[in-house]
């Protein structure tokens, strides 16, 4: 089958000792490349209720996961904690589930991400550490890819990265909240927005978002009541198509007084490029940025 990368997906999950099964409505697809609210909610509820299911992972991203929020059974979800992971549009679900239930969730690789034949190793290792270990550290990578790998696995050219950009020096330890910025902002004003008090925010966006959109989306988030208690900010690597520069980010960050006294680091290995590390939403992050050195450590609970 053209573009069929499932052999890599199956092999990688089997290597972790995991067997894949799929929701009853996983093959539904409407004109908006999604499916009905009823179908998606039914699949989620069935997976959480099934004692034989240890984890739930999104197949791919999209645009409308926030449609599901009014219809989710929060008591059912809270009573059945399990790995719950995905990224991009999944940001709403990961943060909402944590906000409403207190459960740890993950912003990380999709099911489809595991179909990347080459240059996948750091992503896979970070996913396993986040879901199988209590504490783990991030080693910054020297290369990344930003391509339509799922359409062409053979002609891929890794790009060099100059590593993390320290926009503000400092040390921070706090709760992990975040993911895709414009998607996280969809939770504002509702009962599914997590508290920003005492957090290290992890934010990224895709190639359709340039510096102007990122600036106003960040400003919107920082105007929430508890934003003054943010302890640190980590920004994921932008896709090349967004054309966001370090100079632009330095200007954006410098405009906000509440960020002047906290560490701010950008160009990190998460977001819509590869490799991407997995964020434990509701977990704990230690971020240290001094000189040219950035260290980042995660754990499932605060120390």
XYZ file of C-alpha atoms in Angstrom:
303
model
C 0.000 0.000 0.000
C 1.331 3.454 -0.895
C 2.632 5.392 2.121
C 1.876 2.410 4.369
C 4.321 2.686 7.259
C 2.500 0.391 9.662
C 5.211 -2.281 9.661
C 7.544 0.093 11.530
C 4.780 1.070 13.935
C 3.904 -2.514 14.818
C 7.547 -3.532 15.259
C 8.329 -0.609 17.552
C 5.378 -1.166 19.838
C 6.114 -4.888 19.969
C 9.691 -4.054 20.980
C 8.234 -2.248 24.011
C 6.141 -5.305 24.822
C 2.926 -3.622 23.688
C 0.130 -4.993 21.514
C -1.920 -2.581 19.431
C -5.679 -2.566 19.111
C -7.888 0.091 17.556
C -11.107 1.917 18.339
C -14.264 0.819 16.564
C -14.472 4.104 14.651
C -10.800 4.671 13.849
C -11.370 4.397 10.084
C -14.192 6.941 9.937
C -13.312 10.072 7.968
C -15.543 13.008 7.084
C -14.985 16.010 4.792
C -13.028 17.709 7.590
C -10.699 14.693 7.931
C -12.213 13.760 11.280
C -15.266 11.862 12.524
C -18.355 12.555 14.589
C -18.187 13.658 18.197
C -20.175 10.576 19.165
C -17.727 8.198 17.487
C -14.630 9.725 19.013
C -16.129 9.966 22.499
C -17.335 6.364 22.287
C -13.846 5.142 21.363
C -12.233 7.122 24.182
C -14.705 5.954 26.803
C -14.366 2.344 25.663
C -10.576 2.518 25.892
C -10.573 4.072 29.365
C -13.148 1.576 30.622
C -11.315 -1.485 29.272
C -9.090 -2.986 32.016
C -6.962 -4.671 29.353
C -5.932 -1.319 27.857
C -2.803 0.165 29.443
C -2.465 3.195 27.202
C -4.224 5.333 24.615
C -2.354 7.098 21.812
C -3.697 9.388 19.097
C -3.391 8.180 15.514
C -2.590 11.634 14.131
C -3.371 15.294 14.755
C -6.179 17.454 13.435
C -8.164 20.527 14.399
C -11.234 19.709 16.463
C -10.404 17.604 19.503
C -11.885 20.393 21.638
C -15.321 19.385 20.295
C -15.203 16.391 22.629
C -14.714 18.194 25.934
C -18.370 18.751 26.955
C -19.168 15.076 26.405
C -16.320 13.313 28.203
C -17.066 11.308 31.338
C -14.475 12.759 33.691
C -15.347 10.346 36.499
C -14.787 7.369 34.201
C -11.442 8.761 33.063
C -10.305 9.618 36.600
C -11.125 6.113 37.812
C -9.061 4.461 35.071
C -5.629 6.125 34.859
C -3.496 5.031 31.922
C -0.954 6.422 29.483
C -2.706 9.043 27.333
C -0.485 10.531 24.625
C -0.461 12.547 21.413
C 0.563 16.002 20.212
C -0.560 19.028 18.198
C -4.397 19.078 18.342
C -4.184 16.487 21.141
C -2.930 19.331 23.358
C -6.517 20.151 24.349
C -7.229 16.602 25.499
C -3.940 16.116 27.363
C -4.278 19.360 29.305
C -8.037 19.081 29.827
C -7.802 15.562 31.240
C -5.122 16.716 33.666
C -7.119 19.813 34.639
C -10.360 17.919 35.246
C -9.009 14.711 36.803
C -5.509 15.450 38.102
C -4.132 12.558 36.056
C -0.715 12.723 34.424
C -1.007 12.814 30.622
C 1.503 13.183 27.792
C 2.137 15.449 24.843
C 4.354 13.330 22.631
C 4.496 11.095 19.596
C 1.376 9.979 17.723
C 0.798 6.354 16.713
C 1.690 7.479 13.189
C 5.004 8.973 14.369
C 6.284 5.464 15.033
C 6.131 4.814 11.279
C 9.194 6.989 10.655
C 11.771 4.487 9.430
C 14.917 6.588 9.902
C 15.919 9.315 12.381
C 13.273 8.174 14.866
C 15.472 6.781 17.640
C 15.557 9.778 20.031
C 11.784 10.244 19.746
C 11.176 6.596 20.551
C 13.634 6.588 23.439
C 12.100 9.711 24.975
C 8.596 8.241 24.639
C 9.669 5.074 26.416
C 11.435 6.963 29.195
C 8.432 9.218 29.800
C 5.976 6.328 29.933
C 8.143 3.713 31.678
C 10.468 5.629 34.032
C 9.903 7.933 37.009
C 12.743 10.365 36.224
C 14.596 11.084 32.992
C 16.797 13.694 31.328
C 16.823 15.234 27.860
C 19.998 15.166 25.786
C 19.851 17.895 23.160
C 20.287 16.592 19.626
C 22.602 17.986 16.946
C 20.308 17.239 13.978
C 16.609 17.406 13.169
C 14.294 16.668 10.262
C 11.406 18.735 8.944
C 9.919 16.953 5.951
C 7.012 14.895 4.602
C 8.720 11.694 5.713
C 5.458 9.718 5.617
C 5.313 10.202 1.836
C 8.978 9.493 1.113
C 11.085 7.440 3.525
C 14.116 7.292 1.219
C 15.090 10.862 0.329
C 15.525 12.584 3.656
C 18.188 15.076 4.661
C 18.732 15.862 8.346
C 19.439 19.504 9.172
C 21.965 20.786 11.683
C 20.749 22.615 14.759
C 22.731 25.077 16.821
C 21.099 23.742 19.964
C 18.947 25.476 22.575
C 18.637 29.263 22.495
C 18.884 30.817 25.941
C 16.692 33.922 25.821
C 16.763 34.428 29.609
C 19.120 32.726 32.038
C 17.897 31.149 35.243
C 16.720 28.060 37.098
C 13.184 26.768 37.435
C 11.363 23.770 38.816
C 7.634 23.442 38.354
C 4.626 21.604 36.998
C 4.642 20.847 33.267
C 1.784 22.396 31.285
C 1.628 23.067 27.565
C 1.977 21.679 24.076
C 0.768 23.376 20.907
C 0.234 27.025 21.857
C -2.703 27.981 19.639
C -4.457 24.735 20.616
C -3.818 25.230 24.333
C -5.388 28.672 24.034
C -8.655 27.059 22.924
C -9.151 26.013 26.554
C -9.197 29.585 27.851
C -12.442 30.627 29.505
C -13.679 27.094 30.124
C -13.420 24.599 32.950
C -10.745 22.530 31.186
C -7.919 25.079 31.283
C -5.180 23.954 33.692
C -3.804 26.345 36.267
C -0.606 28.170 35.295
C 0.396 28.706 38.917
C 3.885 27.339 39.601
C 4.369 25.965 36.101
C 7.153 25.586 33.615
C 5.340 26.180 30.337
C 6.290 24.169 27.255
C 4.986 25.782 24.061
C 5.384 25.096 20.349
C 3.583 25.712 17.076
C 3.614 24.395 13.530
C 4.833 25.747 10.202
C 1.623 27.679 9.539
C 2.360 29.965 12.497
C 4.905 32.749 12.088
C 6.341 35.228 14.559
C 3.302 37.537 14.508
C 0.806 34.797 15.362
C 3.093 33.303 17.985
C 3.531 36.719 19.611
C -0.180 37.388 19.977
C -0.989 33.824 21.044
C 1.686 34.014 23.744
C 0.380 37.409 24.889
C -3.109 35.929 25.214
C -1.841 33.081 27.387
C 0.230 35.395 29.566
C -2.845 37.525 30.308
C -4.513 34.709 32.230
C -4.850 35.466 35.969
C -2.222 32.990 37.199
C 0.354 33.701 34.497
C 2.257 35.969 36.875
C 3.258 32.819 38.756
C 4.867 31.069 35.783
C 8.335 29.859 36.788
C 9.863 29.169 33.376
C 9.179 28.978 29.646
C 10.483 26.396 27.165
C 9.761 26.837 23.451
C 9.956 24.007 20.942
C 11.766 24.181 17.627
C 9.824 25.977 14.905
C 9.422 24.390 11.500
C 11.485 25.981 8.754
C 8.316 27.152 7.007
C 7.387 29.412 9.910
C 10.611 31.423 9.400
C 10.759 32.372 13.072
C 14.215 33.648 14.023
C 16.035 33.901 17.310
C 16.011 37.695 16.988
C 12.222 37.701 16.667
C 11.802 35.464 19.706
C 14.149 37.617 21.768
C 11.994 40.647 20.961
C 8.739 38.814 21.715
C 9.994 37.587 25.086
C 11.509 40.950 26.062
C 8.100 42.641 25.824
C 6.654 40.748 28.800
C 7.730 41.952 32.270
C 6.576 38.722 33.931
C 9.117 36.753 31.854
C 12.110 38.937 32.713
C 12.938 37.059 35.931
C 12.373 33.481 34.743
C 14.455 31.228 32.474
C 13.306 31.194 28.861
C 14.807 28.703 26.411
C 13.827 28.130 22.774
C 14.760 25.800 19.895
C 14.240 22.695 22.016
C 13.576 19.205 20.639
C 9.784 19.142 20.795
C 7.009 20.295 18.498
C 6.361 19.604 14.828
C 9.911 18.656 13.837
C 11.740 15.426 14.623
C 13.079 14.301 17.039
C 10.564 15.304 19.688
C 10.668 14.565 23.380
C 7.548 13.651 25.339
C 6.085 16.102 27.853
C 4.530 14.737 31.064
C 1.556 17.076 31.499
C 1.080 17.474 35.234
C 4.555 16.114 35.875
C 7.591 18.082 37.036
C 10.364 19.790 35.062
C 13.699 21.192 36.176
C 15.036 23.727 33.685
C 18.476 25.293 34.080
C 19.922 27.790 31.598
C 23.255 29.539 32.112
C 25.871 30.703 29.628
C 25.627 28.235 26.765
C 24.409 25.292 28.857
C 20.824 24.093 29.183
C 19.783 21.123 31.291
C 16.274 19.695 31.320
C 15.046 16.945 33.620
C 11.569 15.493 34.045
C 9.858 13.428 36.707
C 6.332 12.226 37.313
C 6.077 14.104 40.620
C 7.638 17.186 42.176
C 10.664 16.632 44.369
